[in-house]
PDB file of N, CA, C and O in Angstrom:
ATOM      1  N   UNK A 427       4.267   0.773 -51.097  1.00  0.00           N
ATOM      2  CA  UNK A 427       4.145  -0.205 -50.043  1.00  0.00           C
ATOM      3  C   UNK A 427       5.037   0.221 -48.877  1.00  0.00           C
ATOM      4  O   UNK A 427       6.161   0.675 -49.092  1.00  0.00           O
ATOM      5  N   UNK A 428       4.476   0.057 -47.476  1.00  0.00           N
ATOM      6  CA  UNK A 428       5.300   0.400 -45.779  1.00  0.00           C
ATOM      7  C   UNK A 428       6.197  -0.695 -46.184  1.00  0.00           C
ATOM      8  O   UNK A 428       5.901  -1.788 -46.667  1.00  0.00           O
ATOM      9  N   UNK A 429       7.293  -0.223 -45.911  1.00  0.00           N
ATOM     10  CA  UNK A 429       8.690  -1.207 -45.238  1.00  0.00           C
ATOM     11  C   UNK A 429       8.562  -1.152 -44.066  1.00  0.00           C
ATOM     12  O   UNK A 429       8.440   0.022 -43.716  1.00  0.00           O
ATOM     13  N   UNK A 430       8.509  -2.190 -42.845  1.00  0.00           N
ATOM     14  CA  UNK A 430       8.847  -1.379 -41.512  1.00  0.00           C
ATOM     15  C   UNK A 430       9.743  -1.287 -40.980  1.00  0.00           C
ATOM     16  O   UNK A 430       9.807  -0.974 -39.791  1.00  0.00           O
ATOM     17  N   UNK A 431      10.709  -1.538 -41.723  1.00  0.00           N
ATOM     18  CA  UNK A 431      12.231  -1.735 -41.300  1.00  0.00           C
ATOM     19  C   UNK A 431      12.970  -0.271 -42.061  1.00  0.00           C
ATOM     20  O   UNK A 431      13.888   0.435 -41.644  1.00  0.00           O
ATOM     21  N   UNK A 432      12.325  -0.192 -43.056  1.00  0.00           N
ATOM     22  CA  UNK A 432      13.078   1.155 -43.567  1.00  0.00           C
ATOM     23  C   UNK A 432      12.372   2.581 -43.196  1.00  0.00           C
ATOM     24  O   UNK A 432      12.970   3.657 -43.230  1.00  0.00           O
ATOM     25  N   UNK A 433      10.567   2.356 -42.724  1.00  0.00           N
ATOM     26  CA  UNK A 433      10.028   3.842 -42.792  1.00  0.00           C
ATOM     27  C   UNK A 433       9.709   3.558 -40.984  1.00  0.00           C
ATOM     28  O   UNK A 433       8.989   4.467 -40.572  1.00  0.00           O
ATOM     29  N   UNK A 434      10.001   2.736 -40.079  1.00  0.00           N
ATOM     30  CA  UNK A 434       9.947   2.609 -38.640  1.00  0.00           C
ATOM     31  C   UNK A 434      11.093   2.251 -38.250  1.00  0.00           C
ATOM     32  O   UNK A 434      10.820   1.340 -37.469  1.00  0.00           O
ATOM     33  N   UNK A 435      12.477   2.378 -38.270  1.00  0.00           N
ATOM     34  CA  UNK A 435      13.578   2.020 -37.757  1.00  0.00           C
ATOM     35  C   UNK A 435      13.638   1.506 -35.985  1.00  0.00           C
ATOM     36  O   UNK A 435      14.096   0.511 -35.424  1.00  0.00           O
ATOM     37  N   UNK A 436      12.902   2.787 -35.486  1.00  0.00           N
ATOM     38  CA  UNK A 436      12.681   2.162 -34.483  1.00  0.00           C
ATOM     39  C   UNK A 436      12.229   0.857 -33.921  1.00  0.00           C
ATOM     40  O   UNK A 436      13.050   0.311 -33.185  1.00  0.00           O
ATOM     41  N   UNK A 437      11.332   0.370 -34.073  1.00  0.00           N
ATOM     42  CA  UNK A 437      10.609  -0.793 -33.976  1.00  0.00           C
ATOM     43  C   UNK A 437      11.503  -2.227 -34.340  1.00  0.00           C
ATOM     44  O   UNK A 437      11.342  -3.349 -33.860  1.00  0.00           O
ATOM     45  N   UNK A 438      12.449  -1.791 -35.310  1.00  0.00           N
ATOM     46  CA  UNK A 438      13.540  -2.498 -36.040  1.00  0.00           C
ATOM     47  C   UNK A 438      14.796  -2.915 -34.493  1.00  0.00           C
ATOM     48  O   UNK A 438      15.502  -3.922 -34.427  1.00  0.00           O
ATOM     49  N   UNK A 439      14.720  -1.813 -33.470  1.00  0.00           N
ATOM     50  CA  UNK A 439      15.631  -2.086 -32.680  1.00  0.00           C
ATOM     51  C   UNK A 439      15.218  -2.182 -31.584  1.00  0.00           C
ATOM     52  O   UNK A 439      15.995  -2.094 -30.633  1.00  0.00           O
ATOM     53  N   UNK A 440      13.456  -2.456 -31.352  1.00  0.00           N
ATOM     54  CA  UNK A 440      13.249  -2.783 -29.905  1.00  0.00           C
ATOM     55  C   UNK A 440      13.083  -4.250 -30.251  1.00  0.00           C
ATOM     56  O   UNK A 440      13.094  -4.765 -31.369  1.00  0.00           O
ATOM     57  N   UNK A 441      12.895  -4.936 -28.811  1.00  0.00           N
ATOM     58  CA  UNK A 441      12.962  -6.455 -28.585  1.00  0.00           C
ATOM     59  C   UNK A 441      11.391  -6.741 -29.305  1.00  0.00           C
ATOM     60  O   UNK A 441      10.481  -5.959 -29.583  1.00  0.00           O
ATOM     61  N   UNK A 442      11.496  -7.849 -29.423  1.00  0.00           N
ATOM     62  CA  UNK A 442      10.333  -8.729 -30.207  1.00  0.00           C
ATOM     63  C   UNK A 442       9.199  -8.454 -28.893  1.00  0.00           C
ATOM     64  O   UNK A 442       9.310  -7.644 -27.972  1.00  0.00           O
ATOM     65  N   UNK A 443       8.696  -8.894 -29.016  1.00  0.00           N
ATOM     66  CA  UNK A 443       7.012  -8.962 -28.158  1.00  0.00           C
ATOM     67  C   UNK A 443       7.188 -10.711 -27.654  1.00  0.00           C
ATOM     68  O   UNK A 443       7.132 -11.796 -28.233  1.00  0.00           O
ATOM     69  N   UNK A 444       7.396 -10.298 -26.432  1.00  0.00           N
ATOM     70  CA  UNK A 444       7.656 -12.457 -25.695  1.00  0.00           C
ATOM     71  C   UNK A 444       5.836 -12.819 -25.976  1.00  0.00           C
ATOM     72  O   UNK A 444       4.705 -12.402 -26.225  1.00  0.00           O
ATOM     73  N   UNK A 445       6.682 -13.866 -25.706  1.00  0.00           N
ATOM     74  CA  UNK A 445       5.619 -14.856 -25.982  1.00  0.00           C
ATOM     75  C   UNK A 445       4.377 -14.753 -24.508  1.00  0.00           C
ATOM     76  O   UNK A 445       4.924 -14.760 -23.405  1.00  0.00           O
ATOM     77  N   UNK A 446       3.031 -14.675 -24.512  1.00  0.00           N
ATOM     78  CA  UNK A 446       2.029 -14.800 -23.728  1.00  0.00           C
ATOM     79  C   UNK A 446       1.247 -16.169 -23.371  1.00  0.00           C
ATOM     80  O   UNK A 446       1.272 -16.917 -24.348  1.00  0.00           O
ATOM     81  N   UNK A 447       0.630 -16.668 -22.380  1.00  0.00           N
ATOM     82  CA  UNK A 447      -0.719 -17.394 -22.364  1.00  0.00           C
ATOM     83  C   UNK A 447      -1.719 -16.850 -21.138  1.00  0.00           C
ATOM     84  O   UNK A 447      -1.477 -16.031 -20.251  1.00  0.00           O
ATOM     85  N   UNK A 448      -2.521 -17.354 -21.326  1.00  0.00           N
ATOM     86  CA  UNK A 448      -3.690 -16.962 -20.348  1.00  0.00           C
ATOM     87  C   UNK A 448      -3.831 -18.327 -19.360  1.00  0.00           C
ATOM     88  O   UNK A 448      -3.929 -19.520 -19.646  1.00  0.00           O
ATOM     89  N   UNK A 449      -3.796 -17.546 -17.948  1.00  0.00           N
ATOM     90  CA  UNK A 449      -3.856 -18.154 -16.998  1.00  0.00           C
ATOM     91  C   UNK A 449      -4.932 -17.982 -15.825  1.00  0.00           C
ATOM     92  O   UNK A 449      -5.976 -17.329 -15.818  1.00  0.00           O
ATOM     93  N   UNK A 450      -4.477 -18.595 -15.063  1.00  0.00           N
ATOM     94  CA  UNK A 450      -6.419 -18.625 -14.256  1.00  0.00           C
ATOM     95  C   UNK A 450      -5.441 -17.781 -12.793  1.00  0.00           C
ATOM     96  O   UNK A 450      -4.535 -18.195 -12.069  1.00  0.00           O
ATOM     97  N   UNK A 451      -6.373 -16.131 -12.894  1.00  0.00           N
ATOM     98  CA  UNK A 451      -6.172 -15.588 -11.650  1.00  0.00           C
ATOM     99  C   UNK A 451      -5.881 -16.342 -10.634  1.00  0.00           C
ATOM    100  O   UNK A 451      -6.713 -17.140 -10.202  1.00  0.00           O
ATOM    101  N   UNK A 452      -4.667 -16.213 -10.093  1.00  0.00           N
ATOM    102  CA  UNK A 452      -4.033 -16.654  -8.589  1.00  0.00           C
ATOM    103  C   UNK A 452      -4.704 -15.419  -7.368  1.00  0.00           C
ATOM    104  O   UNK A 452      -4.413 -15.807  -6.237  1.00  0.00           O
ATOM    105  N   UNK A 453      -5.419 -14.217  -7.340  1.00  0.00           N
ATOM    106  CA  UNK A 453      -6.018 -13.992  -6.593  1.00  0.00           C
ATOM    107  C   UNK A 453      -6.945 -14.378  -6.598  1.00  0.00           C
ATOM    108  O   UNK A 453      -7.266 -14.670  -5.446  1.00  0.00           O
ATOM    109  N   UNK A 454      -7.922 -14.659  -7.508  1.00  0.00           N
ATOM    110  CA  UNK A 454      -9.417 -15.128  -7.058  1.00  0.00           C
ATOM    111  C   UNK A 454      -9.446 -16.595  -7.642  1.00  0.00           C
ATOM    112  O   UNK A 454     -10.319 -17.449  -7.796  1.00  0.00           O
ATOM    113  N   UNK A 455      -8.638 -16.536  -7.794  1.00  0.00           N
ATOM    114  CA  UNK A 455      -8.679 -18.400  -8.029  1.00  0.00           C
ATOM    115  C   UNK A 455      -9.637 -18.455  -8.782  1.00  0.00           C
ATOM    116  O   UNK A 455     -10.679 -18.958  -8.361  1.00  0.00           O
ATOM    117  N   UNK A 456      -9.545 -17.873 -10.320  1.00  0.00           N
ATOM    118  CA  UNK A 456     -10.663 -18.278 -11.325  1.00  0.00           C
ATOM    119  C   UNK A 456     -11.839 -17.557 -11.207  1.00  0.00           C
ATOM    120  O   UNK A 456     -12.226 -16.967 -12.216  1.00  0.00           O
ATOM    121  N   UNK A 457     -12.539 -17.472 -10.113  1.00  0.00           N
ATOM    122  CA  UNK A 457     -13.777 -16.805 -10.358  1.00  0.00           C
ATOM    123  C   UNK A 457     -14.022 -15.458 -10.505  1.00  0.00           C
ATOM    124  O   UNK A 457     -15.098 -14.924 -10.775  1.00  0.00           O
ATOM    125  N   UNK A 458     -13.277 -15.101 -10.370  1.00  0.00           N
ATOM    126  CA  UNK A 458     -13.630 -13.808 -10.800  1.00  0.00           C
ATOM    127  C   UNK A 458     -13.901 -12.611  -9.731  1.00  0.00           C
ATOM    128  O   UNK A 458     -13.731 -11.459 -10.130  1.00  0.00           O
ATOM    129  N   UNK A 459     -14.278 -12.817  -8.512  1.00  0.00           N
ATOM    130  CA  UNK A 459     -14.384 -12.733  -7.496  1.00  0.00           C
ATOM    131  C   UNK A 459     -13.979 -13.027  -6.009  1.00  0.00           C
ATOM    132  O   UNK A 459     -14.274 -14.122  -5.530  1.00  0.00           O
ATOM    133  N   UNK A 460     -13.213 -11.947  -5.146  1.00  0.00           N
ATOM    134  CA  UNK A 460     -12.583 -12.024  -3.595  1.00  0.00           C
ATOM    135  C   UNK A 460     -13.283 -11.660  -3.200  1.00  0.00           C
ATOM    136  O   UNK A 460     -13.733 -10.539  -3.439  1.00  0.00           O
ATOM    137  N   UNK A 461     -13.842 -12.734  -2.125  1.00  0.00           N
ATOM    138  CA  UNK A 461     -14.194 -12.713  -0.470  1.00  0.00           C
ATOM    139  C   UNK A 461     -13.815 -11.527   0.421  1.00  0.00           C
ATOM    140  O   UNK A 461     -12.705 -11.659   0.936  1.00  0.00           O
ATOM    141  N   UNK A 462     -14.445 -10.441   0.715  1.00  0.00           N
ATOM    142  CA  UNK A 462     -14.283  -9.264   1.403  1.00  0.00           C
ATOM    143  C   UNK A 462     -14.049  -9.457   2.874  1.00  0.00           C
ATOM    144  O   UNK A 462     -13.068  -9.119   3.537  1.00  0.00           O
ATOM    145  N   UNK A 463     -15.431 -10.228   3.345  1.00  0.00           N
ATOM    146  CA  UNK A 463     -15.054 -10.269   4.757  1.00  0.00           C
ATOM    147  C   UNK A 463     -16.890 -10.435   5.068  1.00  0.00           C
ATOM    148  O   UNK A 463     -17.808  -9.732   4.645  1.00  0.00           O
ATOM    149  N   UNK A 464     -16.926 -11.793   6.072  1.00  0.00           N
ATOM    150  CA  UNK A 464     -17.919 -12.342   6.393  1.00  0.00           C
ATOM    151  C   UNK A 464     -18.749 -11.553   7.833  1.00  0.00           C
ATOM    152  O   UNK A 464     -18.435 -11.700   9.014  1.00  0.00           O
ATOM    153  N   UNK A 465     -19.468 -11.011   7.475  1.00  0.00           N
ATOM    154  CA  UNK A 465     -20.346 -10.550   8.541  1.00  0.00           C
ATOM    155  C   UNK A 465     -20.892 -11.262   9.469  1.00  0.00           C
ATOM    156  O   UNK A 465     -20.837 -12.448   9.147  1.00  0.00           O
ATOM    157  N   UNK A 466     -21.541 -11.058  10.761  1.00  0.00           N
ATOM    158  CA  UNK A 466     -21.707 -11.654  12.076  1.00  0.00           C
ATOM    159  C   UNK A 466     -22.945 -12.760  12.050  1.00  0.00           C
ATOM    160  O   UNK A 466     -23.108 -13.550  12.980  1.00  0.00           O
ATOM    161  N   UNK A 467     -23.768 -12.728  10.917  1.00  0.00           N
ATOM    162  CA  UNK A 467     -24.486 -13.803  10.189  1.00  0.00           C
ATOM    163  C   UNK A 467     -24.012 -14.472   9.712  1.00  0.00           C
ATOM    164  O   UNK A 467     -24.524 -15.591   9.683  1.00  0.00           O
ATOM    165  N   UNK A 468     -23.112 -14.317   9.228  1.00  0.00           N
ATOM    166  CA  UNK A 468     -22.155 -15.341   8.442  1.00  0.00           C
ATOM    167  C   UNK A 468     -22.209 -15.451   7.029  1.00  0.00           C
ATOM    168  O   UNK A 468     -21.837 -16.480   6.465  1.00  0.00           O
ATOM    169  N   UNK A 469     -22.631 -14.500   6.436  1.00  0.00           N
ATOM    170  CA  UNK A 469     -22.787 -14.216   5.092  1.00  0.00           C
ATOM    171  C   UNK A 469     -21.403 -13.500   4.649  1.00  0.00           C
ATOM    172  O   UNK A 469     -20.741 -12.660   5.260  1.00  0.00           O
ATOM    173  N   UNK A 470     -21.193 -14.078   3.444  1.00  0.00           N
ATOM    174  CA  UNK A 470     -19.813 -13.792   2.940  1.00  0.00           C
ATOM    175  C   UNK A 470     -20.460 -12.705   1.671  1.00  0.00           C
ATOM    176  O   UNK A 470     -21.399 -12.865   0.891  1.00  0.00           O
ATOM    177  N   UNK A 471     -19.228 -11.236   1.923  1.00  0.00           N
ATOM    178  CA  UNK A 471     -19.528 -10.528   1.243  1.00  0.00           C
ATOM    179  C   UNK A 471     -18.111 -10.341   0.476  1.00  0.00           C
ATOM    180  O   UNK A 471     -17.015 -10.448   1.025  1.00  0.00           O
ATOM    181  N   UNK A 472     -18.360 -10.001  -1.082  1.00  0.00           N
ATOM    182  CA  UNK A 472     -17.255  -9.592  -1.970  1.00  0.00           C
ATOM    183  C   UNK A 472     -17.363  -9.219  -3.267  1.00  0.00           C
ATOM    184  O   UNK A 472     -18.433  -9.357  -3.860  1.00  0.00           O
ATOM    185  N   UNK A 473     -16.471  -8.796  -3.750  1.00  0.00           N
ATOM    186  CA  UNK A 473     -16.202  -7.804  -4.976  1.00  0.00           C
ATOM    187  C   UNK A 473     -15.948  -8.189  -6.139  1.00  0.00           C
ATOM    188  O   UNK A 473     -16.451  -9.311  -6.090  1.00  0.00           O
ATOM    189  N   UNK A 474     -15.603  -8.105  -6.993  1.00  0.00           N
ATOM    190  CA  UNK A 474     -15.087  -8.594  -8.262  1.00  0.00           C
ATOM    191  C   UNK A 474     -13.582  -8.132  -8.277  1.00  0.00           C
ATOM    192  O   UNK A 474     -12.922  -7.095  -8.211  1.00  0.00           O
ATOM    193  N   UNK A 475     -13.439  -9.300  -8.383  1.00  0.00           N
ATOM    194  CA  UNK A 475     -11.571  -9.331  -8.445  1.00  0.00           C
ATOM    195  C   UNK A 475     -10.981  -7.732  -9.192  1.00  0.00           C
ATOM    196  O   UNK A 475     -11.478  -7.203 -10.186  1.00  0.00           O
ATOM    197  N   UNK A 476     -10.065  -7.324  -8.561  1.00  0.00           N
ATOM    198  CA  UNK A 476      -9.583  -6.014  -9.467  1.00  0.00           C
ATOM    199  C   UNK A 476      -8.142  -6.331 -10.114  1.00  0.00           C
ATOM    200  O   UNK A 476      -7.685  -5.416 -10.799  1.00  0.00           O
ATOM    201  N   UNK A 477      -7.371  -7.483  -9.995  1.00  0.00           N
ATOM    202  CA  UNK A 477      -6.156  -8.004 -10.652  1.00  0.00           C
ATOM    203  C   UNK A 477      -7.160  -8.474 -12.075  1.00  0.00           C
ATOM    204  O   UNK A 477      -7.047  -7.772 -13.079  1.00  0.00           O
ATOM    205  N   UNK A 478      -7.997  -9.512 -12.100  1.00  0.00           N
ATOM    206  CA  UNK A 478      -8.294  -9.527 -13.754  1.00  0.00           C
ATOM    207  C   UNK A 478      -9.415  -9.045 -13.912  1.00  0.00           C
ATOM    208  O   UNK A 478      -9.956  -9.765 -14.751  1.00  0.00           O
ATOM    209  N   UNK A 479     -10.404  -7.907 -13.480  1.00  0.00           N
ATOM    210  CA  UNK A 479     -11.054  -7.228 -14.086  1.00  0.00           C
ATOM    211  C   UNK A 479     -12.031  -8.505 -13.893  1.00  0.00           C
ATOM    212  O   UNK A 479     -12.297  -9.122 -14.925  1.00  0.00           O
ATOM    213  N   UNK A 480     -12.531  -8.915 -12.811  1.00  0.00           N
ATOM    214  CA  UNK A 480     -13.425 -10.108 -12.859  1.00  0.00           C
ATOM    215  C   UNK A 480     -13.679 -10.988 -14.160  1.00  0.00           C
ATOM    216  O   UNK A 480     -14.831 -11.277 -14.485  1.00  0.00           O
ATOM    217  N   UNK A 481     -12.937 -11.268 -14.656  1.00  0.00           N
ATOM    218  CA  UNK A 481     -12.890 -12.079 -15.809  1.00  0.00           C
ATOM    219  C   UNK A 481     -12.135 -14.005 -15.468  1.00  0.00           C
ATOM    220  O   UNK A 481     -12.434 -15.063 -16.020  1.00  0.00           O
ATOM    221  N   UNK A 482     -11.338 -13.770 -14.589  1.00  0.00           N
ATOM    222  CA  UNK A 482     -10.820 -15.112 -14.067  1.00  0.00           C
ATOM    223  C   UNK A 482      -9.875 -15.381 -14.382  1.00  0.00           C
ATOM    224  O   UNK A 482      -9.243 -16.193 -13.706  1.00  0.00           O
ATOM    225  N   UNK A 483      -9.178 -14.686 -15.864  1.00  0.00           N
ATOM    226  CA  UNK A 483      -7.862 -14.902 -16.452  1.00  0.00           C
ATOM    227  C   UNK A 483      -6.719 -13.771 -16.468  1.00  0.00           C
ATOM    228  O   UNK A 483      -6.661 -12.626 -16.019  1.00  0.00           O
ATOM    229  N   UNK A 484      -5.999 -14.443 -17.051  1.00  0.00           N
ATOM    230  CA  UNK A 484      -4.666 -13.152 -16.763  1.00  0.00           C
ATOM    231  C   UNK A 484      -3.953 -13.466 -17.808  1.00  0.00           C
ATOM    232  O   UNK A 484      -3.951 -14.660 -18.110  1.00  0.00           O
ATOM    233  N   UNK A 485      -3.131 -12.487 -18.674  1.00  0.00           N
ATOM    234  CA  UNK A 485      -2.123 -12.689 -19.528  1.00  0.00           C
ATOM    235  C   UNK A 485      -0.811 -12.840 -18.674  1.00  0.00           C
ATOM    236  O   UNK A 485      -0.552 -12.145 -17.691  1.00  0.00           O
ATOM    237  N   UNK A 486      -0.164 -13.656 -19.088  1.00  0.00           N
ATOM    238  CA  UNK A 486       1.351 -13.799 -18.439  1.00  0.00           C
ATOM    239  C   UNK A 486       2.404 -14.139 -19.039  1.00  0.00           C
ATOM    240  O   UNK A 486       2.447 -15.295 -19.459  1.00  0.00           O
ATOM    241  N   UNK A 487       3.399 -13.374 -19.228  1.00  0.00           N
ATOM    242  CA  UNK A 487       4.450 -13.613 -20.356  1.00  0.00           C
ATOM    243  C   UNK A 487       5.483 -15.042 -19.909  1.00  0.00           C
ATOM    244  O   UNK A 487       6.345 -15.025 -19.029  1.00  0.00           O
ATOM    245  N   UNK A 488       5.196 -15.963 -20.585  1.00  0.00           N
ATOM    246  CA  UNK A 488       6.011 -17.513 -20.711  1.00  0.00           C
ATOM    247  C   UNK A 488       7.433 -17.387 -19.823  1.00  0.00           C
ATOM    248  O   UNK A 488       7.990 -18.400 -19.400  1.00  0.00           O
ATOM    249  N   UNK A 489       7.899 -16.200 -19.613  1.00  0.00           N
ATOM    250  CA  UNK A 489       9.053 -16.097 -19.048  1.00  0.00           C
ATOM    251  C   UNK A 489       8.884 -16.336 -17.572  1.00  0.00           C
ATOM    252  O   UNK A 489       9.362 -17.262 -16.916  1.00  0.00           O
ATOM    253  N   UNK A 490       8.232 -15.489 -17.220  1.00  0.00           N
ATOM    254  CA  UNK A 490       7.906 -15.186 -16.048  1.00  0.00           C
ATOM    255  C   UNK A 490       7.101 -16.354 -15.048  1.00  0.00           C
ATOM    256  O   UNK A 490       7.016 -16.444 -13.823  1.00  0.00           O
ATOM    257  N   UNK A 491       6.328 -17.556 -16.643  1.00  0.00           N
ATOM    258  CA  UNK A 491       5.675 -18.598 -15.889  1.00  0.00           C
ATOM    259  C   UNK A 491       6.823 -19.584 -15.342  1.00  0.00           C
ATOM    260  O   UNK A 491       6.650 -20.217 -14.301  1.00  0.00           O
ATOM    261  N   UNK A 492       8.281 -19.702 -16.276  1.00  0.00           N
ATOM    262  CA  UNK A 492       8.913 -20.390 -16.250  1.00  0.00           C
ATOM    263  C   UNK A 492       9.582 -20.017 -14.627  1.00  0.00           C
ATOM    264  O   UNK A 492       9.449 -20.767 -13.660  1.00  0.00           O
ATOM    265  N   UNK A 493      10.135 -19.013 -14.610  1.00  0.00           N
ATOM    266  CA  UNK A 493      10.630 -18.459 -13.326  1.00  0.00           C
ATOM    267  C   UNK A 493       9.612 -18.481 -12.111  1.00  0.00           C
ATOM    268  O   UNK A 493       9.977 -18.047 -11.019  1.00  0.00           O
ATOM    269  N   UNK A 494       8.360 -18.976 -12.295  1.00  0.00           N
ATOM    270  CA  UNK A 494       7.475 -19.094 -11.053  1.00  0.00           C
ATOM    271  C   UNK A 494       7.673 -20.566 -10.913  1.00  0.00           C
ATOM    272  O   UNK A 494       7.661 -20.996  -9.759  1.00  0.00           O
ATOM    273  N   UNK A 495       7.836 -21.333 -11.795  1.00  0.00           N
ATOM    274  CA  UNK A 495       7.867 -23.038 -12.044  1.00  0.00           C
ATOM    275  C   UNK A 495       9.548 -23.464 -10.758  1.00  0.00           C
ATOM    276  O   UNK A 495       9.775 -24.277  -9.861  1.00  0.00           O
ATOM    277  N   UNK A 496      10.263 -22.402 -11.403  1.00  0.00           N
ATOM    278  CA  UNK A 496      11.895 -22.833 -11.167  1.00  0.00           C
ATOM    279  C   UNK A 496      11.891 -22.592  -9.471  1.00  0.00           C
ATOM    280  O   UNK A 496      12.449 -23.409  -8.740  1.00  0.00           O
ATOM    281  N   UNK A 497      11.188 -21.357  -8.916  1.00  0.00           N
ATOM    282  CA  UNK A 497      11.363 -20.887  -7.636  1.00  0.00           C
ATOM    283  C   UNK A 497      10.373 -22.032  -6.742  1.00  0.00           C
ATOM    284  O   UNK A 497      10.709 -22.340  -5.598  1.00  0.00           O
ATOM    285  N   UNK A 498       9.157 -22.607  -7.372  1.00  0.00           N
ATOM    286  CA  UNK A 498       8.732 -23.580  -6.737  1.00  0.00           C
ATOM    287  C   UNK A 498       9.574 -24.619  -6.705  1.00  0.00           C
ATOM    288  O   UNK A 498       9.815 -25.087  -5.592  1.00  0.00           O
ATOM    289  N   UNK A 499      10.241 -25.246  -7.933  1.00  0.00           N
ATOM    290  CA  UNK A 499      10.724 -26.532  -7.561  1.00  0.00           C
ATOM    291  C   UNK A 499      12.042 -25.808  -6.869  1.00  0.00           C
ATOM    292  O   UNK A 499      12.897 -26.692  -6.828  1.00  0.00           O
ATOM    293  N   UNK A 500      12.545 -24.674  -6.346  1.00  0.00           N
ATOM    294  CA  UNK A 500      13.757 -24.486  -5.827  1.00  0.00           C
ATOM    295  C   UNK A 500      13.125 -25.044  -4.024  1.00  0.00           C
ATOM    296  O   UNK A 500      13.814 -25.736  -3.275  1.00  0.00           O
ATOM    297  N   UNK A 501      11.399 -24.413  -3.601  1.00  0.00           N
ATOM    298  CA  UNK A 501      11.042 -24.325  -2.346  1.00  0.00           C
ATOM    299  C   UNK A 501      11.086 -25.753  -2.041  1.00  0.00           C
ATOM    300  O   UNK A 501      11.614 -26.152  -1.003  1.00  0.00           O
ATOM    301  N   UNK A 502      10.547 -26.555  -2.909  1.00  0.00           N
ATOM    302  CA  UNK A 502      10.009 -27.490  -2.576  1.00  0.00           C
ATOM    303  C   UNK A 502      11.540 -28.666  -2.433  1.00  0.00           C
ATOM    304  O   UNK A 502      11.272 -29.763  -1.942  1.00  0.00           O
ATOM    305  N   UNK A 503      12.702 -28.482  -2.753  1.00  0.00           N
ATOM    306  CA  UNK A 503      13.806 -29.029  -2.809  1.00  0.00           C
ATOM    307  C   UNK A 503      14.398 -29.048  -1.345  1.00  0.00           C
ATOM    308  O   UNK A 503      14.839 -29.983  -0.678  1.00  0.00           O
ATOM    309  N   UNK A 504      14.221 -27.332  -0.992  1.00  0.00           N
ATOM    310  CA  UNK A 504      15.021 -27.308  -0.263  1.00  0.00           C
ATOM    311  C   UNK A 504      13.923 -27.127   0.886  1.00  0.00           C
ATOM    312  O   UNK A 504      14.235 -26.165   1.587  1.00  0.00           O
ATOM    313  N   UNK A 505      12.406 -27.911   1.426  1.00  0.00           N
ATOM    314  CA  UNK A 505      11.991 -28.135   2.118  1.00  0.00           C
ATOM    315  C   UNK A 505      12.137 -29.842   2.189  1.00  0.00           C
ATOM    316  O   UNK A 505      11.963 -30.316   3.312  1.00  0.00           O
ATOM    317  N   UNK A 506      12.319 -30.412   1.531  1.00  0.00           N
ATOM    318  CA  UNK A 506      12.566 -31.985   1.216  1.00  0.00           C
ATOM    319  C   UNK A 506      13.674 -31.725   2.354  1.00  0.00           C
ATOM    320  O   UNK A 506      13.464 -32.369   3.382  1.00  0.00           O
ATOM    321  N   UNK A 507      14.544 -31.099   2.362  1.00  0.00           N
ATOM    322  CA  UNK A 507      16.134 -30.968   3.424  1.00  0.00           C
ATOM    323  C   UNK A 507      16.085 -30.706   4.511  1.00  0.00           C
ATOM    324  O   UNK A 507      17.032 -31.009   5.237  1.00  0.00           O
ATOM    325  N   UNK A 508      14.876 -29.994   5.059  1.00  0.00           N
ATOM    326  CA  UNK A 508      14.781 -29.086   5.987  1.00  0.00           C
ATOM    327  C   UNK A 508      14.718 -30.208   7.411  1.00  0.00           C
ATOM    328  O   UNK A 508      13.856 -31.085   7.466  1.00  0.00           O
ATOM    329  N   UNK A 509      15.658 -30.034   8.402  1.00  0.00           N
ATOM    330  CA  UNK A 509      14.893 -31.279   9.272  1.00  0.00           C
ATOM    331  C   UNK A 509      13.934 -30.804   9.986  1.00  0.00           C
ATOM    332  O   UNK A 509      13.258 -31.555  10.689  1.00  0.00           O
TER     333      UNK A 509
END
């Protein structure tokens, strides 16, 4: 039987794997798809998102959501002040 602590030592001394969830692309706002640029008809032309692979979601490690949470409520504090 693998030990992985005795026949991978390594693995034994890197950090754990953080925690993930899936979130809804902040470039295409979910769909899957950005707006390129509207031609003189007025027809809107665009691509499939290349941040999630037109899929709409994104993996994002819990840390990083927390630190997007903290810097908003930091903006939004110190626009409450602003005269």
């Amino acid at each position: 039987m693998t030990n992985l602590l005795h026949d991978y030592p390594e693995l034994a001394a890197a950090e754990p794997p953080k925690p993930v969830e899936q979130t809804q692309c902040a470039y295409c706002a979910g769909t899957g798809w950005r707006e390129t640029h509207i031609d003189d008809r007025g027809l809107g032309h665009g691509d499939r998102c290349v941040h999630c692979g037109g899929r709409g979601i994104v993996w994002v490690e819990l840390d990083e959501l927390r630190d997007q949470a903290a810097e908003a409520r930091r903006r939004l504090t110190r626009a409450r002040y602003l005269p």
